[in-house]
mmCIF file of C-alpha atoms and ligand atoms in Angstrom:
data_model
loop_
_atom_site.group_PDB
_atom_site.id
_atom_site.type_symbol
_atom_site.label_atom_id
_atom_site.label_comp_id
_atom_site.label_asym_id
_atom_site.label_seq_id
_atom_site.Cartn_x
_atom_site.Cartn_y
_atom_site.Cartn_z
ATOM 1 C CA UNK G 823 -2.871 -17.241 0.296
ATOM 2 C CA UNK G 824 -4.793 -18.320 3.370
ATOM 3 C CA UNK G 825 -4.106 -15.696 6.028
ATOM 4 C CA UNK G 826 -4.916 -16.023 9.717
ATOM 5 C CA UNK G 827 -5.347 -12.537 11.209
ATOM 6 C CA UNK G 828 -5.344 -12.217 15.001
ATOM 7 C CA UNK G 829 -7.203 -9.221 16.430
ATOM 8 C CA UNK G 830 -9.139 -8.735 13.198
ATOM 9 C CA UNK G 831 -12.140 -7.234 14.959
ATOM 10 C CA UNK G 832 -10.053 -4.299 16.195
ATOM 11 C CA UNK G 833 -9.367 -0.961 14.554
ATOM 12 C CA UNK G 834 -6.373 -1.875 12.361
ATOM 13 C CA UNK G 835 -7.230 -5.567 12.043
ATOM 14 C CA UNK G 836 -10.657 -4.784 10.601
ATOM 15 C CA UNK G 837 -9.125 -2.314 8.101
ATOM 16 C CA UNK G 838 -6.622 -5.007 7.111
ATOM 17 C CA UNK G 839 -9.346 -7.626 6.625
ATOM 18 C CA UNK G 840 -11.522 -5.235 4.611
ATOM 19 C CA UNK G 841 -8.454 -4.614 2.404
ATOM 20 C CA UNK G 842 -7.615 -8.331 2.046
ATOM 21 C CA UNK G 843 -11.176 -9.317 1.158
ATOM 22 C CA UNK G 844 -12.089 -6.324 -0.994
ATOM 23 C CA UNK G 845 -8.813 -5.655 -2.811
ATOM 24 C CA UNK G 846 -7.074 -9.063 -2.991
ATOM 25 C CA UNK G 847 -8.246 -12.612 -3.692
ATOM 26 C CA UNK G 848 -6.886 -14.071 -0.432
ATOM 27 C CA UNK G 849 -8.871 -15.933 2.239
ATOM 28 C CA UNK G 850 -8.939 -14.801 5.853
ATOM 29 C CA UNK G 851 -9.600 -16.427 9.201
ATOM 30 C CA UNK G 852 -10.134 -13.740 11.825
ATOM 31 C CA UNK G 853 -9.178 -15.066 15.272
ATOM 32 C CA UNK G 854 -10.265 -12.598 17.936
ATOM 33 C CA UNK G 855 -11.197 -12.826 21.604
ATOM 34 C CA UNK G 856 -13.656 -9.940 21.239
ATOM 35 C CA UNK G 857 -12.526 -7.842 24.175
ATOM 36 C CA UNK G 858 -14.170 -4.419 24.579
ATOM 37 C CA UNK G 859 -12.032 -3.314 21.571
ATOM 38 C CA UNK G 860 -13.272 -6.041 19.238
ATOM 39 C CA UNK G 861 -16.265 -5.046 17.154
ATOM 40 C CA UNK G 862 -17.539 -7.343 14.411
ATOM 41 C CA UNK G 863 -19.714 -4.507 13.124
ATOM 42 C CA UNK G 864 -16.511 -3.011 11.684
ATOM 43 C CA UNK G 865 -16.455 -6.029 9.345
ATOM 44 C CA UNK G 866 -20.053 -5.724 8.133
ATOM 45 C CA UNK G 867 -18.829 -4.967 4.574
ATOM 46 C CA UNK G 868 -17.029 -8.310 4.267
ATOM 47 C CA UNK G 869 -18.999 -10.449 6.655
ATOM 48 C CA UNK G 870 -20.834 -12.393 3.973
ATOM 49 C CA UNK G 871 -17.786 -13.073 1.751
ATOM 50 C CA UNK G 872 -17.072 -16.786 1.333
ATOM 51 C CA UNK G 873 -13.353 -15.922 1.731
ATOM 52 C CA UNK G 874 -13.933 -14.649 5.279
ATOM 53 C CA UNK G 875 -14.324 -16.718 8.463
ATOM 54 C CA UNK G 876 -14.377 -15.778 12.122
ATOM 55 C CA UNK G 877 -13.488 -17.667 15.275
ATOM 56 C CA UNK G 878 -13.747 -16.292 18.795
ATOM 57 C CA UNK G 879 -10.588 -17.354 20.635
ATOM 58 C CA UNK G 880 -7.895 -16.067 22.956
ATOM 59 C CA UNK G 881 -4.355 -16.114 21.502
ATOM 60 C CA UNK G 882 -3.175 -17.290 24.926
ATOM 61 C CA UNK G 883 -5.290 -20.468 24.574
ATOM 62 C CA UNK G 884 -2.662 -22.543 22.799
ATOM 63 C CA UNK G 885 -4.849 -25.599 22.323
ATOM 64 C CA UNK G 886 -7.641 -23.654 20.675
ATOM 65 C CA UNK G 887 -5.189 -21.741 18.472
ATOM 66 C CA UNK G 888 -3.497 -25.010 17.463
ATOM 67 C CA UNK G 889 -6.853 -26.489 16.446
ATOM 68 C CA UNK G 890 -7.649 -23.384 14.397
ATOM 69 C CA UNK G 891 -4.273 -23.617 12.650
ATOM 70 C CA UNK G 892 -4.709 -27.275 11.756
ATOM 71 C CA UNK G 893 -8.211 -26.689 10.489
ATOM 72 C CA UNK G 894 -7.587 -23.467 8.514
ATOM 73 C CA UNK G 895 -4.075 -24.370 7.266
ATOM 74 C CA UNK G 896 -2.801 -20.781 6.889
ATOM 75 C CA UNK G 897 0.115 -19.787 4.658
ATOM 76 C CA UNK G 898 0.659 -16.696 6.804
ATOM 77 C CA UNK G 899 -0.274 -15.320 10.202
ATOM 78 C CA UNK G 900 -0.673 -11.584 10.704
ATOM 79 C CA UNK G 901 -0.609 -10.982 14.450
ATOM 80 C CA UNK G 902 -2.414 -7.829 15.563
ATOM 81 C CA UNK G 903 -4.264 -9.043 18.685
ATOM 82 C CA UNK G 904 -3.180 -6.929 21.626
ATOM 83 C CA UNK G 905 -4.287 -4.700 24.418
ATOM 84 C CA UNK G 906 -3.542 -1.367 22.787
ATOM 85 C CA UNK G 907 -4.595 1.632 24.880
ATOM 86 C CA UNK G 908 -1.767 3.359 26.784
ATOM 87 C CA UNK G 909 -4.011 4.912 29.462
ATOM 88 C CA UNK G 910 -5.585 1.536 30.220
ATOM 89 C CA UNK G 911 -2.098 0.020 30.550
ATOM 90 C CA UNK G 912 -1.251 2.591 33.214
ATOM 91 C CA UNK G 913 -4.435 1.863 35.184
ATOM 92 C CA UNK G 914 -4.198 -1.929 34.834
ATOM 93 C CA UNK G 915 -1.056 -3.446 33.297
ATOM 94 C CA UNK G 916 -1.959 -7.111 34.010
ATOM 95 C CA UNK G 917 -4.056 -7.635 30.859
ATOM 96 C CA UNK G 918 -1.250 -6.128 28.778
ATOM 97 C CA UNK G 919 1.292 -8.582 30.153
ATOM 98 C CA UNK G 920 -1.127 -11.467 29.685
ATOM 99 C CA UNK G 921 -2.195 -10.772 26.102
ATOM 100 C CA UNK G 922 0.763 -8.950 24.608
ATOM 101 C CA UNK G 923 3.519 -11.062 26.162
ATOM 102 C CA UNK G 924 2.055 -14.398 27.318
ATOM 103 C CA UNK G 925 -0.464 -14.433 24.468
ATOM 104 C CA UNK G 926 2.223 -13.776 21.858
ATOM 105 C CA UNK G 927 4.392 -16.511 23.403
ATOM 106 C CA UNK G 928 1.532 -19.042 23.247
ATOM 107 C CA UNK G 929 0.716 -18.032 19.681
ATOM 108 C CA UNK G 930 4.383 -18.422 18.691
ATOM 109 C CA UNK G 931 4.515 -21.894 20.208
ATOM 110 C CA UNK G 932 1.293 -22.997 18.503
ATOM 111 C CA UNK G 933 2.614 -21.550 15.243
ATOM 112 C CA UNK G 934 6.001 -23.241 15.599
ATOM 113 C CA UNK G 935 4.401 -26.677 16.028
ATOM 114 C CA UNK G 936 2.098 -26.085 13.056
ATOM 115 C CA UNK G 937 4.910 -24.689 10.878
ATOM 116 C CA UNK G 938 7.201 -27.622 11.684
ATOM 117 C CA UNK G 939 4.461 -30.039 10.611
ATOM 118 C CA UNK G 940 4.176 -28.476 7.137
ATOM 119 C CA UNK G 941 5.761 -30.075 4.077
ATOM 120 C CA UNK G 942 9.110 -28.439 3.142
ATOM 121 C CA UNK G 943 7.760 -26.244 0.355
ATOM 122 C CA UNK G 944 4.954 -24.771 2.456
ATOM 123 C CA UNK G 945 7.278 -24.398 5.442
ATOM 124 C CA UNK G 946 9.620 -22.338 3.287
ATOM 125 C CA UNK G 947 6.847 -20.068 2.034
ATOM 126 C CA UNK G 948 5.164 -19.610 5.443
ATOM 127 C CA UNK G 949 5.259 -16.164 7.140
ATOM 128 C CA UNK G 950 4.581 -14.972 10.707
ATOM 129 C CA UNK G 951 4.081 -11.203 10.609
ATOM 130 C CA UNK G 952 4.059 -9.424 13.957
ATOM 131 C CA UNK G 953 2.430 -5.992 13.970
ATOM 132 C CA UNK G 954 3.976 -3.587 16.466
ATOM 133 C CA UNK G 955 4.310 0.049 17.341
ATOM 134 C CA UNK G 956 6.922 2.822 17.171
ATOM 135 C CA UNK G 957 6.306 3.341 20.903
ATOM 136 C CA UNK G 958 8.854 0.559 21.587
ATOM 137 C CA UNK G 959 11.567 3.116 20.744
ATOM 138 C CA UNK G 960 10.567 5.494 23.573
ATOM 139 C CA UNK G 961 10.491 9.151 22.625
ATOM 140 C CA UNK G 962 12.604 11.597 20.669
ATOM 141 C CA UNK G 963 13.915 14.842 22.078
ATOM 142 C CA UNK G 964 15.775 16.276 19.093
ATOM 143 C CA UNK G 965 13.533 18.053 16.617
ATOM 144 C CA UNK G 966 15.045 16.361 13.569
ATOM 145 C CA UNK G 967 15.586 12.839 14.923
ATOM 146 C CA UNK G 968 13.610 9.958 13.470
ATOM 147 C CA UNK G 969 13.096 6.360 14.593
ATOM 148 C CA UNK G 970 14.820 3.916 12.263
ATOM 149 C CA UNK G 971 14.725 0.124 12.328
ATOM 150 C CA UNK G 972 17.971 0.125 14.334
ATOM 151 C CA UNK G 973 16.937 2.647 17.014
ATOM 152 C CA UNK G 974 17.472 0.958 20.419
ATOM 153 C CA UNK G 975 14.342 -0.003 22.337
ATOM 154 C CA UNK G 976 13.431 2.248 25.291
ATOM 155 C CA UNK G 977 9.710 1.806 26.000
ATOM 156 C CA UNK G 978 8.054 4.140 28.518
ATOM 157 C CA UNK G 979 4.593 2.760 29.307
ATOM 158 C CA UNK G 980 3.391 -0.710 30.335
ATOM 159 C CA UNK G 981 1.793 -0.889 26.863
ATOM 160 C CA UNK G 982 4.978 -0.112 24.948
ATOM 161 C CA UNK G 983 7.081 -2.320 27.259
ATOM 162 C CA UNK G 984 4.725 -5.240 26.622
ATOM 163 C CA UNK G 985 4.900 -4.667 22.853
ATOM 164 C CA UNK G 986 8.703 -4.417 23.044
ATOM 165 C CA UNK G 987 8.746 -7.764 24.867
ATOM 166 C CA UNK G 988 6.591 -9.358 22.201
ATOM 167 C CA UNK G 989 8.893 -8.009 19.455
ATOM 168 C CA UNK G 990 11.862 -9.619 21.226
ATOM 169 C CA UNK G 991 10.020 -12.939 21.547
ATOM 170 C CA UNK G 992 9.187 -12.935 17.841
ATOM 171 C CA UNK G 993 12.828 -12.224 16.898
ATOM 172 C CA UNK G 994 14.017 -14.954 19.258
ATOM 173 C CA UNK G 995 11.660 -17.478 17.654
ATOM 174 C CA UNK G 996 13.333 -16.747 14.366
ATOM 175 C CA UNK G 997 16.906 -16.845 15.659
ATOM 176 C CA UNK G 998 16.337 -19.939 17.793
ATOM 177 C CA UNK G 999 13.821 -22.005 15.859
ATOM 178 C CA UNK G 1000 14.058 -20.552 12.361
ATOM 179 C CA UNK G 1001 10.411 -19.438 12.249
ATOM 180 C CA UNK G 1002 10.109 -17.137 9.197
ATOM 181 C CA UNK G 1003 9.056 -13.872 10.839
ATOM 182 C CA UNK G 1004 8.581 -10.257 9.788
ATOM 183 C CA UNK G 1005 8.037 -7.315 12.140
ATOM 184 C CA UNK G 1006 6.532 -3.920 11.428
ATOM 185 C CA UNK G 1007 6.592 -0.939 13.799
ATOM 186 C CA UNK G 1008 4.078 1.710 12.928
ATOM 187 C CA UNK G 1009 3.227 5.184 14.090
ATOM 188 C CA UNK G 1010 -0.184 6.334 15.406
ATOM 189 C CA UNK G 1011 -3.073 5.300 13.189
ATOM 190 C CA UNK G 1012 -6.308 7.168 12.631
ATOM 191 C CA UNK G 1013 -9.321 6.700 10.392
ATOM 192 C CA UNK G 1014 -12.761 5.061 10.228
ATOM 193 C CA UNK G 1015 -13.919 2.578 12.913
ATOM 194 C CA UNK G 1016 -11.467 3.874 15.528
ATOM 195 C CA UNK G 1017 -12.682 3.112 19.058
ATOM 196 C CA UNK G 1018 -13.978 6.335 20.623
ATOM 197 C CA UNK G 1019 -11.533 6.254 23.569
ATOM 198 C CA UNK G 1020 -8.669 7.279 21.222
ATOM 199 C CA UNK G 1021 -7.812 10.949 20.654
ATOM 200 C CA UNK G 1022 -9.251 11.667 17.196
ATOM 201 C CA UNK G 1023 -12.665 9.936 17.505
ATOM 202 C CA UNK G 1024 -12.967 11.114 21.108
ATOM 203 C CA UNK G 1025 -12.512 14.717 20.038
ATOM 204 C CA UNK G 1026 -14.976 14.412 17.140
ATOM 205 C CA UNK G 1027 -17.694 12.785 19.233
ATOM 206 C CA UNK G 1028 -17.224 14.979 22.308
ATOM 207 C CA UNK G 1029 -17.344 18.087 20.122
ATOM 208 C CA UNK G 1030 -20.616 16.998 18.525
ATOM 209 C CA UNK G 1031 -22.050 16.411 22.026
ATOM 210 C CA UNK G 1032 -20.751 19.780 23.319
ATOM 211 C CA UNK G 1033 -18.484 18.007 25.845
ATOM 212 C CA UNK G 1034 -14.945 19.151 26.807
ATOM 213 C CA UNK G 1035 -12.131 18.197 24.414
ATOM 214 C CA UNK G 1036 -9.377 16.956 26.750
ATOM 215 C CA UNK G 1037 -5.780 17.724 25.771
ATOM 216 C CA UNK G 1038 -2.959 16.323 27.927
ATOM 217 C CA UNK G 1039 -0.517 18.855 29.439
ATOM 218 C CA UNK G 1040 0.022 21.759 27.060
ATOM 219 C CA UNK G 1041 -0.716 19.661 23.953
ATOM 220 C CA UNK G 1042 2.766 20.006 22.470
ATOM 221 C CA UNK G 1043 3.444 16.242 22.286
ATOM 222 C CA UNK G 1044 4.186 15.323 18.683
ATOM 223 C CA UNK G 1045 2.800 12.205 17.013
ATOM 224 C CA UNK G 1046 3.381 10.925 13.495
ATOM 225 C CA UNK G 1047 -0.060 10.012 12.086
ATOM 226 C CA UNK G 1048 -0.870 7.393 9.472
ATOM 227 C CA UNK G 1049 -4.254 6.807 7.842
ATOM 228 C CA UNK G 1050 -5.317 3.280 8.802
ATOM 229 C CA UNK G 1051 -6.006 2.197 5.209
ATOM 230 C CA UNK G 1052 -2.448 3.167 4.246
ATOM 231 C CA UNK G 1053 -1.244 0.971 7.123
ATOM 232 C CA UNK G 1054 -3.379 -1.952 5.909
ATOM 233 C CA UNK G 1055 -1.829 -1.673 2.425
ATOM 234 C CA UNK G 1056 1.661 -1.547 3.946
ATOM 235 C CA UNK G 1057 1.001 -4.654 6.031
ATOM 236 C CA UNK G 1058 -0.128 -6.623 3.008
ATOM 237 C CA UNK G 1059 2.994 -5.488 1.094
ATOM 238 C CA UNK G 1060 5.225 -6.663 3.929
ATOM 239 C CA UNK G 1061 3.590 -10.066 4.403
ATOM 240 C CA UNK G 1062 3.608 -10.791 0.681
ATOM 241 C CA UNK G 1063 6.917 -9.186 -0.416
ATOM 242 C CA UNK G 1064 8.980 -8.483 2.731
ATOM 243 C CA UNK G 1065 12.297 -10.210 3.470
ATOM 244 C CA UNK G 1066 12.131 -12.830 6.210
ATOM 245 C CA UNK G 1067 13.748 -11.656 9.440
ATOM 246 C CA UNK G 1068 13.471 -7.980 8.533
ATOM 247 C CA UNK G 1069 11.826 -5.155 10.434
ATOM 248 C CA UNK G 1070 10.030 -2.362 8.575
ATOM 249 C CA UNK G 1071 9.043 0.958 10.106
ATOM 250 C CA UNK G 1072 5.765 2.348 8.774
ATOM 251 C CA UNK G 1073 4.802 6.000 9.061
ATOM 252 C CA UNK G 1074 3.028 8.758 7.256
ATOM 253 C CA UNK G 1075 5.471 11.715 7.402
ATOM 254 C CA UNK G 1076 2.733 13.521 9.278
ATOM 255 C CA UNK G 1077 4.154 14.901 12.474
ATOM 256 C CA UNK G 1078 1.568 16.900 14.339
ATOM 257 C CA UNK G 1079 1.320 18.419 17.802
ATOM 258 C CA UNK G 1080 -1.694 17.008 19.664
ATOM 259 C CA UNK G 1081 -3.147 20.486 20.100
ATOM 260 C CA UNK G 1082 -2.945 21.085 16.341
ATOM 261 C CA UNK G 1083 -4.755 17.817 15.684
ATOM 262 C CA UNK G 1084 -7.559 18.893 18.008
ATOM 263 C CA UNK G 1085 -7.737 22.349 16.427
ATOM 264 C CA UNK G 1086 -7.737 20.756 12.952
ATOM 265 C CA UNK G 1087 -10.710 18.590 13.869
ATOM 266 C CA UNK G 1088 -12.553 21.623 15.259
ATOM 267 C CA UNK G 1089 -11.946 23.517 12.003
ATOM 268 C CA UNK G 1090 -13.252 20.594 9.933
ATOM 269 C CA UNK G 1091 -16.319 20.297 12.131
ATOM 270 C CA UNK G 1092 -17.031 24.016 11.642
ATOM 271 C CA UNK G 1093 -17.171 23.242 7.933
ATOM 272 C CA UNK G 1094 -18.737 19.766 7.845
ATOM 273 C CA UNK G 1095 -20.958 19.297 10.906
ATOM 274 C CA UNK G 1096 -24.619 19.892 10.058
ATOM 275 C CA UNK G 1097 -25.173 21.642 13.385
ATOM 276 C CA UNK G 1098 -23.498 22.765 16.616
ATOM 277 C CA UNK G 1099 -24.523 21.948 20.190
ATOM 278 C CA UNK G 1100 -26.881 24.627 21.501
ATOM 279 C CA UNK G 1101 -25.208 27.776 22.806
ATOM 280 C CA UNK G 1102 -21.743 26.864 21.451
ATOM 281 C CA UNK G 1103 -20.067 29.537 19.378
ATOM 282 C CA UNK G 1104 -16.944 27.681 18.168
ATOM 283 C CA UNK G 1105 -15.987 24.004 18.582
ATOM 284 C CA UNK G 1106 -12.528 25.190 19.709
ATOM 285 C CA UNK G 1107 -14.106 26.729 22.811
ATOM 286 C CA UNK G 1108 -14.509 23.162 24.127
ATOM 287 C CA UNK G 1109 -10.720 22.534 24.307
ATOM 288 C CA UNK G 1110 -9.745 21.760 27.911
ATOM 289 C CA UNK G 1111 -6.179 21.153 29.058
ATOM 290 C CA UNK G 1112 -5.934 18.269 31.555
ATOM 291 C CA UNK G 1113 -3.118 16.920 33.761
ATOM 292 C CA UNK G 1114 -0.469 15.185 31.654
ATOM 293 C CA UNK G 1115 -0.257 11.395 31.487
ATOM 294 C CA UNK G 1116 2.583 9.967 33.676
ATOM 295 C CA UNK G 1117 5.653 9.097 31.572
ATOM 296 C CA UNK G 1118 4.090 10.771 28.538
ATOM 297 C CA UNK G 1119 6.386 10.534 25.518
ATOM 298 C CA UNK G 1120 7.150 13.906 23.980
ATOM 299 C CA UNK G 1121 7.751 13.138 20.347
ATOM 300 C CA UNK G 1122 7.497 10.166 18.016
ATOM 301 C CA UNK G 1123 8.518 10.350 14.375
ATOM 302 C CA UNK G 1124 9.192 7.529 11.984
ATOM 303 C CA UNK G 1125 11.722 7.120 9.209
ATOM 304 C CA UNK G 1126 9.766 4.925 6.784
ATOM 305 C CA UNK G 1127 12.319 5.101 3.975
ATOM 306 C CA UNK G 1128 13.176 1.376 4.130
ATOM 307 C CA UNK G 1129 9.671 0.138 3.275
ATOM 308 C CA UNK G 1130 9.359 2.866 0.639
ATOM 309 C CA UNK G 1131 12.677 1.986 -0.964
ATOM 310 C CA UNK G 1132 12.552 -1.802 -0.700
ATOM 311 C CA UNK G 1133 8.853 -2.533 -1.134
ATOM 312 C CA UNK G 1134 7.666 0.542 -3.011
ATOM 313 C CA UNK G 1135 4.994 1.442 -0.435
ATOM 314 C CA UNK G 1136 4.014 5.079 0.031
ATOM 315 C CA UNK G 1137 1.057 6.482 1.936
ATOM 316 C CA UNK G 1138 -1.779 7.687 -0.268
ATOM 317 C CA UNK G 1139 -3.304 10.127 2.227
ATOM 318 C CA UNK G 1140 -1.829 13.330 3.558
ATOM 319 C CA UNK G 1141 -2.864 14.203 7.108
ATOM 320 C CA UNK G 1142 -5.157 16.864 5.697
ATOM 321 C CA UNK G 1143 -6.987 14.527 3.301
ATOM 322 C CA UNK G 1144 -7.079 11.640 5.793
ATOM 323 C CA UNK G 1145 -8.407 13.792 8.628
ATOM 324 C CA UNK G 1146 -11.129 15.210 6.389
ATOM 325 C CA UNK G 1147 -12.159 11.661 5.370
ATOM 326 C CA UNK G 1148 -12.136 10.580 9.010
ATOM 327 C CA UNK G 1149 -14.271 13.460 10.285
ATOM 328 C CA UNK G 1150 -16.711 12.914 7.416
ATOM 329 C CA UNK G 1151 -16.838 9.167 8.157
ATOM 330 C CA UNK G 1152 -17.752 9.800 11.796
ATOM 331 C CA UNK G 1153 -20.430 12.285 10.778
ATOM 332 C CA UNK G 1154 -21.871 9.669 8.391
ATOM 333 C CA UNK G 1155 -21.620 6.801 10.863
ATOM 334 C CA UNK G 1156 -22.920 8.175 14.122
ATOM 335 C CA UNK G 1157 -25.002 5.010 14.522
ATOM 336 C CA UNK G 1158 -21.817 2.854 14.634
ATOM 337 C CA UNK G 1159 -20.449 5.243 17.280
ATOM 338 C CA UNK G 1160 -23.657 5.213 19.300
ATOM 339 C CA UNK G 1161 -23.652 1.403 19.361
ATOM 340 C CA UNK G 1162 -20.045 1.416 20.618
ATOM 341 C CA UNK G 1163 -20.758 4.069 23.204
ATOM 342 C CA UNK G 1164 -23.891 2.379 24.607
ATOM 343 C CA UNK G 1165 -22.351 -1.119 24.467
ATOM 344 C CA UNK G 1166 -24.881 -2.644 22.061
ATOM 345 C CA UNK G 1167 -22.054 -3.713 19.709
ATOM 346 C CA UNK G 1168 -21.021 -6.203 22.374
ATOM 347 C CA UNK G 1169 -24.519 -7.484 23.138
ATOM 348 C CA UNK G 1170 -25.673 -8.180 19.596
ATOM 349 C CA UNK G 1171 -22.785 -9.508 17.569
ATOM 350 C CA UNK G 1172 -24.301 -9.563 14.090
ATOM 351 C CA UNK G 1173 -25.105 -13.236 14.582
ATOM 352 C CA UNK G 1174 -21.474 -13.784 13.625
ATOM 353 C CA UNK G 1175 -20.701 -15.949 16.606
ATOM 354 C CA UNK G 1176 -22.952 -18.651 15.207
ATOM 355 C CA UNK G 1177 -20.648 -18.920 12.257
ATOM 356 C CA UNK G 1178 -17.664 -19.583 14.548
HETATM 357 P P1 NAD S 2497 -7.479 -2.546 19.002
HETATM 358 O O1 NAD S 2497 -7.403 -2.420 20.485
HETATM 359 O O2 NAD S 2497 -8.421 -1.715 18.242
HETATM 360 O O3 NAD S 2497 -7.813 -4.084 18.624
HETATM 361 C C1 NAD S 2497 -7.221 -5.166 19.271
HETATM 362 C C2 NAD S 2497 -8.005 -6.416 18.880
HETATM 363 O O4 NAD S 2497 -7.365 -7.546 19.505
HETATM 364 C C3 NAD S 2497 -9.457 -6.404 19.355
HETATM 365 O O5 NAD S 2497 -10.304 -6.866 18.322
HETATM 366 C C4 NAD S 2497 -9.448 -7.376 20.537
HETATM 367 O O6 NAD S 2497 -10.704 -8.042 20.713
HETATM 368 C C5 NAD S 2497 -8.362 -8.348 20.111
HETATM 369 N N1 NAD S 2497 -7.744 -9.030 21.259
HETATM 370 C C6 NAD S 2497 -7.305 -8.455 22.419
HETATM 371 N N2 NAD S 2497 -6.805 -9.408 23.242
HETATM 372 C C7 NAD S 2497 -6.909 -10.599 22.570
HETATM 373 C C8 NAD S 2497 -6.547 -11.941 22.880
HETATM 374 N N3 NAD S 2497 -6.008 -12.259 24.058
HETATM 375 N N4 NAD S 2497 -6.797 -12.897 21.961
HETATM 376 C C9 NAD S 2497 -7.363 -12.600 20.765
HETATM 377 N N5 NAD S 2497 -7.743 -11.356 20.432
HETATM 378 C C10 NAD S 2497 -7.511 -10.359 21.317
HETATM 379 O O7 NAD S 2497 -5.997 -2.374 18.491
HETATM 380 P P2 NAD S 2497 -5.478 -1.681 17.137
HETATM 381 O O8 NAD S 2497 -5.389 -0.230 17.360
HETATM 382 O O9 NAD S 2497 -6.259 -2.218 15.997
HETATM 383 O O10 NAD S 2497 -3.994 -2.265 17.083
HETATM 384 C C11 NAD S 2497 -3.720 -3.514 16.459
HETATM 385 C C12 NAD S 2497 -2.245 -3.836 16.614
HETATM 386 O O11 NAD S 2497 -1.473 -2.813 16.006
HETATM 387 C C13 NAD S 2497 -1.789 -3.919 18.063
HETATM 388 O O12 NAD S 2497 -0.867 -4.990 18.170
HETATM 389 C C14 NAD S 2497 -1.101 -2.591 18.319
HETATM 390 O O13 NAD S 2497 -0.070 -2.722 19.276
HETATM 391 C C15 NAD S 2497 -0.542 -2.289 16.948
HETATM 392 N N6 NAD S 2497 -0.405 -0.841 16.633
HETATM 393 C C16 NAD S 2497 -1.443 0.016 16.826
HETATM 394 C C17 NAD S 2497 -1.300 1.361 16.479
HETATM 395 C C18 NAD S 2497 -2.432 2.355 16.624
HETATM 396 O O14 NAD S 2497 -2.231 3.545 16.397
HETATM 397 N N7 NAD S 2497 -3.646 1.925 16.941
HETATM 398 C C19 NAD S 2497 -0.088 1.820 15.950
HETATM 399 C C20 NAD S 2497 0.944 0.890 15.761
HETATM 400 C C21 NAD S 2497 0.773 -0.429 16.102
#
C-alpha cells in the first residue's frame, strides 16, 4: 500500500510511521505543516528509507494537498494532523477550529476529488482513516461506565469539540459522497517522543531538573492510558482490516488517577535516574497541586472490546511496563528533549526539508 499520513511528524504520527516503515513493507508520504508539535527528529530512524517521503504542507491548503495526492497516488490516507493540546485550545481556540475543522474539511474535499478520479478497482479499495480521541464523548461520572462506539458525543473543551466536529464531517462525507472512511477514537497516549508539554514527559523532565510537578486540582481525574506503539499497531490493523464506515474505540484498560501517574513516575525515577537534583530527598516532594483546568473532565475510560473482538488487536504493554519503558527512554534521550525545549528542533530540520 501507499499510505499518506497527515501529521506524521507529531507524537502518534511519528510512532505510526516508524511502525509502517520498520514493521511493514508499505510506503509512506508524511504530509505535515511542522507546527511547534511537528518534529522530524522523531523520524530519524526511518528518514533514509526509500519507502519514506516528506512534504511540508498545511492540510487546509487544498491545492497543495491535491497536488500531493495526484503525485503520490495513495491507496489510503491516515489523518492525524491536528492541534492536540487541551490547555492551548482553552487559551487560543482559533487554531483548533482552523486545523481540526476547516483543515479536515479541505482534506476531505481534496480526497474526494482524488478518490473519484481513481479507476473503479482502486476506488473500491481506497480508505480514509480519521484518527480521533475519546474526549469527544465528554466525561464519565459512574465508576464502572465505559465509552463505547455508540456513546453520544458531549465534548467539553474547544479541542474535543473541534475533534467531534471533524468526526461528524468525516461520517458525513461517507454518508453523502460514499467516501470509504474509518474512524478510531483513542484514549490518552504516552511513550517515547512525546512533546514535553504533556503530563508524563513534563513530569519526568521537571523532576530531573528539580522543578515543581504540577497536578491539576486534587489529581483524582482518571485517564485511560495507552502506550503509543500499541496505538500505532491498532491504527495499522484498522486501516488494513477494518470495515468501511465503522468506528473503533482504542484503549489500554489502564485507568489511572493523574496523581497516581505522577507518583508512579517519581517511584521509577527513584530507581532509574542516575542522580537527583541537589538537595532533593524524594522526587515526590516536588509534587505541587495547581488550580484545576476549566471544564476539566473527571474520568475517561474506553471499552475497546470491538477492535479486540473484530480485528484481534490487543495492547502489548501494561501501564507498568509501558511507563517503565517511557521513563527509561526519556533518561536515554535527554538530548532529544533538550533540543525540543530550547527550540533547536525547529531551527535545524535534519536537512529533511530539502527532500520535500
Ligand atoms: P501532536 O500535536 O503531537 O502532532 C500533531 C501533528 O500535526 C504535528 O506534527 C503538527 O505539525 C501537525 N499539524 C498540525 N496542524 C497541521 C496542519 N494544519 N496541516 C498539517 N499538519 C499539521 O498530536 P498527537 O498527540 O500525535 O495526536 C495525533 C492525532 O491523534 C490528533 O488528531 C489527536 O487528536 C489524536 N489523538 C491524540 C491522543 C493523544 O493522547 N495524544 C489520543 C487520541 C487521539
